[in-house]
Short mmCIF file of C-alpha atoms in Angstrom, two decimals:
data_model
loop_
_atom_site.label_atom_id
_atom_site.label_comp_id
_atom_site.label_asym_id
_atom_site.label_seq_id
_atom_site.Cartn_x
_atom_site.Cartn_y
_atom_site.Cartn_z
CA UNK A 1 -10.34 22.04 28.65
CA UNK A 2 -13.34 24.23 27.99
CA UNK A 3 -14.64 24.52 24.47
CA UNK A 4 -16.99 26.76 22.56
CA UNK A 5 -18.81 25.96 19.34
CA UNK A 6 -16.86 27.05 16.30
CA UNK A 7 -19.96 28.11 14.42
CA UNK A 8 -20.97 27.47 10.84
CA UNK A 9 -19.45 30.60 9.33
CA UNK A 10 -16.12 30.28 11.13
CA UNK A 11 -15.29 26.70 10.29
CA UNK A 12 -16.93 25.89 6.97
CA UNK A 13 -14.26 25.17 4.43
CA UNK A 14 -14.28 26.11 0.79
CA UNK A 15 -14.25 22.85 -1.11
CA UNK A 16 -11.52 21.78 -3.49
CA UNK A 17 -11.21 18.58 -5.47
CA UNK A 18 -9.46 15.74 -3.68
CA UNK A 19 -6.69 14.38 -5.89
CA UNK A 20 -5.53 10.98 -4.69
CA UNK A 21 -2.10 10.37 -6.18
CA UNK A 22 0.69 7.95 -5.58
CA UNK A 23 3.15 8.54 -2.78
CA UNK A 24 6.86 8.29 -3.34
CA UNK A 25 8.44 10.10 -0.40
CA UNK A 26 7.47 12.23 2.56
CA UNK A 27 6.08 14.59 -0.04
CA UNK A 28 2.62 13.22 0.69
CA UNK A 29 1.49 13.00 -2.89
CA UNK A 30 4.78 12.86 -4.72
CA UNK A 31 3.58 15.94 -6.65
CA UNK A 32 6.27 18.45 -7.54
CA UNK A 33 3.81 21.13 -8.67
CA UNK A 34 5.29 24.53 -8.00
CA UNK A 35 1.97 25.51 -6.50
CA UNK A 36 0.71 28.26 -8.79
CA UNK A 37 -0.37 31.32 -6.86
CA UNK A 38 1.55 34.52 -7.23
CA UNK A 39 2.67 34.89 -3.62
CA UNK A 40 2.70 38.69 -3.80
CA UNK A 41 6.12 40.09 -2.93
CA UNK A 42 6.52 41.34 0.63
CA UNK A 43 10.04 42.74 0.24
CA UNK A 44 11.40 40.44 2.96
CA UNK A 45 14.63 38.48 2.97
CA UNK A 46 16.33 35.82 5.04
CA UNK A 47 15.90 32.14 5.85
CA UNK A 48 13.05 30.49 7.74
CA UNK A 49 13.42 27.02 9.20
CA UNK A 50 10.43 24.76 9.81
CA UNK A 51 10.30 21.17 11.06
CA UNK A 52 7.27 18.96 11.38
CA UNK A 53 4.43 16.96 9.92
CA UNK A 54 5.07 14.85 6.84
CA UNK A 55 1.35 14.98 6.02
CA UNK A 56 1.62 18.60 4.85
CA UNK A 57 4.86 18.17 2.92
CA UNK A 58 3.25 18.36 -0.54
CA UNK A 59 1.48 21.54 0.51
CA UNK A 60 4.71 22.89 2.02
CA UNK A 61 6.52 22.35 -1.28
CA UNK A 62 3.87 24.40 -3.05
CA UNK A 63 4.05 27.13 -0.38
CA UNK A 64 7.85 27.25 -0.50
CA UNK A 65 7.91 27.56 -4.28
CA UNK A 66 5.12 30.14 -4.44
CA UNK A 67 6.58 32.31 -1.70
CA UNK A 68 10.20 32.11 -2.80
CA UNK A 69 9.34 32.89 -6.43
CA UNK A 70 7.81 36.17 -5.30
CA UNK A 71 10.46 36.92 -2.64
CA UNK A 72 13.79 36.08 -4.24
CA UNK A 73 15.78 37.07 -1.18
CA UNK A 74 13.92 34.59 1.02
CA UNK A 75 14.40 30.89 1.66
CA UNK A 76 11.99 28.60 3.51
CA UNK A 77 13.45 25.29 4.67
CA UNK A 78 11.17 22.49 5.87
CA UNK A 79 12.15 19.09 7.20
CA UNK A 80 9.23 16.58 7.39
CA UNK A 81 10.49 14.77 10.50
CA UNK A 82 7.04 14.36 12.07
CA UNK A 83 4.77 16.49 14.22
CA UNK A 84 6.40 15.50 17.51
CA UNK A 85 9.87 16.27 16.25
CA UNK A 86 8.66 19.60 14.89
CA UNK A 87 7.14 20.74 18.15
CA UNK A 88 10.18 19.62 20.14
CA UNK A 89 12.52 21.54 17.83
CA UNK A 90 10.32 24.64 17.93
CA UNK A 91 10.05 24.60 21.73
CA UNK A 92 13.83 24.19 22.00
CA UNK A 93 14.46 27.15 19.72
CA UNK A 94 15.72 25.00 16.84
CA UNK A 95 13.02 26.03 14.35
CA UNK A 96 11.19 29.25 13.51
CA UNK A 97 7.92 27.35 13.14
CA UNK A 98 6.59 23.84 13.55
CA UNK A 99 4.25 21.92 11.29
CA UNK A 100 2.01 19.76 13.44
CA UNK A 101 -1.07 17.59 13.00
CA UNK A 102 -1.87 18.19 16.66
CA UNK A 103 -2.04 21.53 18.42
CA UNK A 104 0.14 22.36 21.41
CA UNK A 105 -0.74 20.61 24.65
CA UNK A 106 -1.33 22.69 27.78
CA UNK A 107 2.20 21.85 28.98
CA UNK A 108 3.65 22.83 25.61
CA UNK A 109 1.73 26.12 25.71
CA UNK A 110 3.59 26.95 28.91
CA UNK A 111 6.95 25.77 27.52
CA UNK A 112 6.51 27.99 24.47
CA UNK A 113 6.67 31.11 26.63
CA UNK A 114 10.39 30.48 27.17
CA UNK A 115 11.06 30.94 23.43
CA UNK A 116 8.18 33.17 22.40
CA UNK A 117 7.75 35.63 25.26
CA UNK A 118 4.86 35.98 27.75
CA UNK A 119 2.14 35.58 25.10
CA UNK A 120 3.62 32.27 23.98
CA UNK A 121 2.90 30.57 20.67
CA UNK A 122 -0.11 30.32 18.36
CA UNK A 123 -1.64 27.33 16.58
CA UNK A 124 -2.62 28.39 13.04
CA UNK A 125 -4.73 25.92 11.01
CA UNK A 126 -3.23 25.83 7.53
CA UNK A 127 -4.02 22.39 6.09
CA UNK A 128 -7.15 20.29 6.47
CA UNK A 129 -7.51 16.79 5.10
CA UNK A 130 -9.25 13.50 5.82
CA UNK A 131 -7.26 10.55 7.16
CA UNK A 132 -7.98 7.29 5.36
CA UNK A 133 -8.06 3.77 6.70
CA UNK A 134 -6.24 2.36 3.69
CA UNK A 135 -5.78 -1.30 2.80
CA UNK A 136 -4.19 -3.56 0.19
CA UNK A 137 -6.78 -6.08 -1.02
CA UNK A 138 -6.56 -6.63 -4.78
CA UNK A 139 -9.95 -6.17 -6.43
CA UNK A 140 -11.52 -4.39 -3.44
CA UNK A 141 -11.54 -0.59 -3.61
CA UNK A 142 -13.81 0.23 -0.67
CA UNK A 143 -15.18 -1.35 2.50
CA UNK A 144 -17.68 -0.19 5.11
CA UNK A 145 -16.24 -0.20 8.63
CA UNK A 146 -17.54 1.19 11.91
CA UNK A 147 -15.24 2.57 14.60
CA UNK A 148 -15.37 -0.51 16.90
CA UNK A 149 -14.33 -2.74 13.99
CA UNK A 150 -11.48 -0.41 13.02
CA UNK A 151 -10.31 -0.37 16.66
CA UNK A 152 -10.30 -4.17 16.86
CA UNK A 153 -8.43 -4.45 13.55
CA UNK A 154 -5.67 -2.10 14.71
CA UNK A 155 -5.48 -3.80 18.12
CA UNK A 156 -4.92 -7.11 16.34
CA UNK A 157 -8.12 -8.69 17.65
CA UNK A 158 -9.65 -9.08 14.17
CA UNK A 159 -7.05 -11.10 12.33
CA UNK A 160 -8.46 -11.95 8.89
CA UNK A 161 -10.29 -9.95 6.23
CA UNK A 162 -13.25 -12.34 6.10
CA UNK A 163 -13.91 -12.00 9.84
CA UNK A 164 -17.60 -11.91 10.74
CA UNK A 165 -17.58 -8.27 11.90
CA UNK A 166 -16.25 -7.16 8.52
CA UNK A 167 -18.56 -9.49 6.55
CA UNK A 168 -21.67 -8.19 8.33
CA UNK A 169 -20.93 -4.63 7.17
CA UNK A 170 -19.94 -5.73 3.64
CA UNK A 171 -22.36 -8.48 2.61
CA UNK A 172 -21.73 -7.98 -1.10
CA UNK A 173 -17.93 -7.96 -0.91
CA UNK A 174 -15.89 -11.02 -1.87
CA UNK A 175 -13.71 -10.93 1.21
CA UNK A 176 -10.61 -13.14 1.13
CA UNK A 177 -9.31 -15.31 3.95
CA UNK A 178 -6.19 -13.14 4.01
CA UNK A 179 -4.37 -12.33 7.25
CA UNK A 180 -4.54 -8.67 8.27
CA UNK A 181 -1.18 -6.96 8.65
CA UNK A 182 -1.45 -3.74 10.64
CA UNK A 183 1.02 -1.01 9.64
CA UNK A 184 1.49 1.98 11.95
CA UNK A 185 3.84 4.93 12.26
CA UNK A 186 7.17 4.30 13.98
CA UNK A 187 7.80 7.99 14.69
CA UNK A 188 5.92 10.40 16.94
CA UNK A 189 3.13 11.51 14.65
CA UNK A 190 0.25 13.95 14.72
CA UNK A 191 -1.54 11.63 12.30
CA UNK A 192 -1.26 8.87 14.91
CA UNK A 193 -2.61 11.24 17.55
CA UNK A 194 -5.56 12.18 15.33
CA UNK A 195 -6.25 8.53 14.48
CA UNK A 196 -6.09 7.33 18.09
CA UNK A 197 -8.19 10.32 19.16
CA UNK A 198 -10.86 9.17 16.69
CA UNK A 199 -10.73 5.58 17.99
CA UNK A 200 -10.78 6.69 21.63
CA UNK A 201 -13.83 8.92 21.17
CA UNK A 202 -15.79 6.99 18.53
CA UNK A 203 -15.10 3.51 19.99
CA UNK A 204 -14.35 4.13 23.68
CA UNK A 205 -15.15 0.59 24.83
CA UNK A 206 -12.85 -1.00 22.28
CA UNK A 207 -10.03 1.58 22.34
CA UNK A 208 -9.34 2.57 25.94
CA UNK A 209 -5.89 4.03 25.32
CA UNK A 210 -5.63 7.82 25.47
CA UNK A 211 -4.77 9.61 22.21
CA UNK A 212 -1.02 9.86 21.72
CA UNK A 213 1.60 10.74 19.12
CA UNK A 214 3.35 7.40 19.70
CA UNK A 215 1.63 4.17 18.67
CA UNK A 216 0.72 2.09 21.79
CA UNK A 217 3.45 -0.48 22.43
CA UNK A 218 0.81 -3.07 23.39
CA UNK A 219 -0.46 -3.03 19.81
CA UNK A 220 2.91 -2.91 18.07
CA UNK A 221 2.94 -4.39 14.57
CA UNK A 222 4.60 -3.63 11.24
CA UNK A 223 5.72 -0.01 11.16
CA UNK A 224 7.54 2.59 9.13
CA UNK A 225 8.49 6.25 9.43
CA UNK A 226 6.40 9.05 7.98
CA UNK A 227 3.36 9.15 5.74
CA UNK A 228 5.22 7.74 2.76
CA UNK A 229 6.73 4.97 4.85
CA UNK A 230 3.47 3.44 6.03
CA UNK A 231 1.88 3.81 2.58
CA UNK A 232 4.90 2.14 0.96
CA UNK A 233 4.81 -0.79 3.40
CA UNK A 234 1.06 -1.23 2.96
CA UNK A 235 1.31 -1.02 -0.83
CA UNK A 236 3.91 -3.79 -0.81
CA UNK A 237 2.05 -6.13 1.54
CA UNK A 238 -1.13 -7.87 0.46
CA UNK A 239 -3.63 -7.80 3.33
CA UNK A 240 -1.99 -4.81 5.02
CA UNK A 241 -3.93 -1.89 6.49
CA UNK A 242 -2.75 1.51 7.68
CA UNK A 243 -3.89 5.06 8.41
CA UNK A 244 -2.58 7.99 6.38
CA UNK A 245 -3.45 11.39 4.96
CA UNK A 246 -6.01 10.70 2.22
CA UNK A 247 -3.96 12.61 -0.35
CA UNK A 248 -1.19 10.03 -0.01
CA UNK A 249 -2.91 6.65 -0.29
CA UNK A 250 -2.68 6.32 -4.05
CA UNK A 251 -4.21 3.09 -5.39
CA UNK A 252 -4.89 1.53 -1.99
CA UNK A 253 -8.48 0.71 -1.07
CA UNK A 254 -10.10 2.90 1.59
CA UNK A 255 -12.83 2.48 4.17
CA UNK A 256 -16.07 4.39 4.43
CA UNK A 257 -16.58 4.92 8.16
CA UNK A 258 -19.90 4.71 9.97
CA UNK A 259 -21.32 8.02 11.20
CA UNK A 260 -24.78 7.79 12.70
CA UNK A 261 -26.73 5.40 10.47
CA UNK A 262 -24.67 5.84 7.31
CA UNK A 263 -21.19 5.13 5.99
CA UNK A 264 -19.26 8.22 4.87
CA UNK A 265 -16.33 8.19 2.46
CA UNK A 266 -13.39 10.56 2.77
CA UNK A 267 -13.66 13.82 0.79
CA UNK A 268 -12.95 17.53 1.31
CA UNK A 269 -16.72 18.10 1.63
CA UNK A 270 -17.06 15.51 4.38
CA UNK A 271 -13.94 16.80 6.17
CA UNK A 272 -15.38 20.32 6.01
CA UNK A 273 -18.62 19.11 7.54
CA UNK A 274 -16.77 17.50 10.45
CA UNK A 275 -14.85 20.71 11.20
CA UNK A 276 -18.04 22.73 10.85
CA UNK A 277 -19.67 20.88 13.75
CA UNK A 278 -16.53 20.89 15.93
CA UNK A 279 -15.49 23.15 18.80
CA UNK A 280 -12.71 25.68 19.18
CA UNK A 281 -10.48 25.28 22.21
CA UNK A 282 -10.78 27.98 24.88
CA UNK A 283 -8.55 29.00 27.72
CA UNK A 284 -5.68 29.69 25.33
CA UNK A 285 -4.11 32.79 23.79
CA UNK A 286 -6.22 35.43 22.09
CA UNK A 287 -5.12 34.38 18.60
CA UNK A 288 -4.74 30.63 19.15
CA UNK A 289 -6.99 28.80 16.67
CA UNK A 290 -6.79 25.24 18.01
CA UNK A 291 -9.91 23.18 17.17
CA UNK A 292 -11.24 20.11 18.97
CA UNK A 293 -12.71 17.84 16.31
CA UNK A 294 -16.02 16.14 17.14
CA UNK A 295 -14.94 12.56 16.50
CA UNK A 296 -18.20 11.03 17.75
CA UNK A 297 -20.49 13.27 15.72
CA UNK A 298 -23.66 11.79 14.22
CA UNK A 299 -23.93 14.64 11.71
CA UNK A 300 -25.02 13.41 8.31
CA UNK A 301 -22.27 13.63 5.70
CA UNK A 302 -19.47 14.41 8.18
CA UNK A 303 -16.20 12.45 8.07
CA UNK A 304 -14.74 12.82 11.58
CA UNK A 305 -11.48 10.98 10.88
CA UNK A 306 -9.89 14.23 9.77
CA UNK A 307 -6.71 16.07 10.62
CA UNK A 308 -6.17 19.77 10.96
CA UNK A 309 -2.49 20.46 10.44
CA UNK A 310 -1.15 23.62 12.04
CA UNK A 311 1.77 25.96 11.70
CA UNK A 312 2.87 26.78 15.22
CA UNK A 313 4.51 30.20 15.41
CA UNK A 314 5.69 32.56 18.12
CA UNK A 315 3.75 35.65 19.10
CA UNK A 316 7.14 37.37 19.43
CA UNK A 317 10.48 36.72 17.74
CA UNK A 318 13.95 37.85 18.76
CA UNK A 319 14.48 40.01 15.67
CA UNK A 320 12.29 42.19 13.49
CA UNK A 321 13.70 40.46 10.40
CA UNK A 322 12.48 37.04 11.59
CA UNK A 323 9.11 38.42 12.69
CA UNK A 324 8.59 40.07 9.29
CA UNK A 325 9.64 36.92 7.43
CA UNK A 326 7.31 34.68 9.45
CA UNK A 327 4.43 37.11 8.94
CA UNK A 328 5.03 37.34 5.20
CA UNK A 329 5.29 33.58 4.73
CA UNK A 330 2.28 32.69 6.88
CA UNK A 331 0.16 35.39 5.24
CA UNK A 332 0.94 33.72 1.91
CA UNK A 333 0.15 30.24 3.28
CA UNK A 334 -3.31 31.26 4.52
CA UNK A 335 -4.09 33.48 1.52
CA UNK A 336 -6.46 32.43 -1.25
CA UNK A 337 -3.45 31.87 -3.54
CA UNK A 338 -1.60 29.85 -0.92
CA UNK A 339 -4.58 27.69 -0.08
CA UNK A 340 -5.27 27.05 -3.77
CA UNK A 341 -1.64 26.04 -4.26
CA UNK A 342 -1.96 23.51 -1.45
CA UNK A 343 -5.27 22.19 -2.78
CA UNK A 344 -3.83 21.76 -6.27
CA UNK A 345 -0.71 20.03 -4.99
CA UNK A 346 -2.01 18.01 -2.04
CA UNK A 347 -5.78 17.75 -2.50
CA UNK A 348 -6.51 19.51 0.80
CA UNK A 349 -9.65 21.51 1.53
CA UNK A 350 -8.91 25.26 1.41
CA UNK A 351 -9.77 27.32 4.47
CA UNK A 352 -12.94 29.37 4.40
CA UNK A 353 -12.67 33.14 4.09
CA UNK A 354 -13.77 33.52 7.70
CA UNK A 355 -11.14 31.14 9.03
CA UNK A 356 -8.52 32.82 6.84
CA UNK A 357 -9.52 36.18 8.31
CA UNK A 358 -9.08 34.81 11.84
CA UNK A 359 -5.67 33.39 10.94
CA UNK A 360 -4.59 36.64 9.29
CA UNK A 361 -5.46 38.61 12.42
CA UNK A 362 -3.28 36.20 14.39
CA UNK A 363 -0.36 36.45 11.95
CA UNK A 364 -0.55 40.24 11.80
CA UNK A 365 -0.27 40.36 15.62
CA UNK A 366 3.26 38.87 15.57
CA UNK A 367 5.89 41.30 16.83
CA UNK A 368 9.60 41.46 17.64
CA UNK A 369 10.81 41.36 21.25
CA UNK A 370 12.00 44.53 22.89
#
């Protein structure tokens, strides 16, 4: 697929504080904050149904509460069944929108035309957050790891925490002779696709598998469903390691990953830098805002293990009521109020004004069929 450079002004994110809080469910942070933000009334009514990524569930809760408080006749339902399940339901006509940590594939773009009309669907970036390599080693809060080492850990080739490859990058750490227990997602997951995309591009010799929503069966290990599932399993297993949205890892230790000649820790600033130097996918619809993240960047201060979570919506809906409701809700989600609500609740990095403007133009282009 052809790509063009996103450009500094289009992809730079406004920076919000990253609040790492404990995870108790598929609400990624366990935060029940109503989200603040006024969610200016749009005079719409009806029920919207969304299915998708568990990573954005805390943000979705804030968006639901903010929007519904301003639009009392409206209800937004969201089931955090995973990115793959969300896209499948959306493409089958079982959901008005999908939440997904991966944008539509070329095949899915074509499938979407059956539900959404000749102009198909649009990928709208709504939630941006680092993914952490998170581990349970009492007394150790951070480790330095390069991409080849991470790949070998998750393939099961590095089996103990005091292995030489880990020791060389952490000479001052008191590494235990504890077996490594890999914990991965059991469900089709956009977080898995983002993580394996990072490994494939940043450590191509060690990780030869193509990026995928499903964890490779050859490397099967301990597993659980959803963001909260893998964090829960890792938290309860000394020596365990997983990958999860950074907002959800709670008290687990996390890895600083090697980028160029330095190790970079996860943060909204570093996630913003990675998106800034990435490319926007071409050859898609006029208002599709899919972004190809530069996983192998050497840019100083960039953290390329980052996910961009999308709302996937139709360019056309069967009824004017549904079109108006989708437009009203998504305009709130991408608004300054909506993005602040997500940042406060989930610790995500709010979209820049430029990227919000691009998303608003896409949302405003939604129409009803006929």
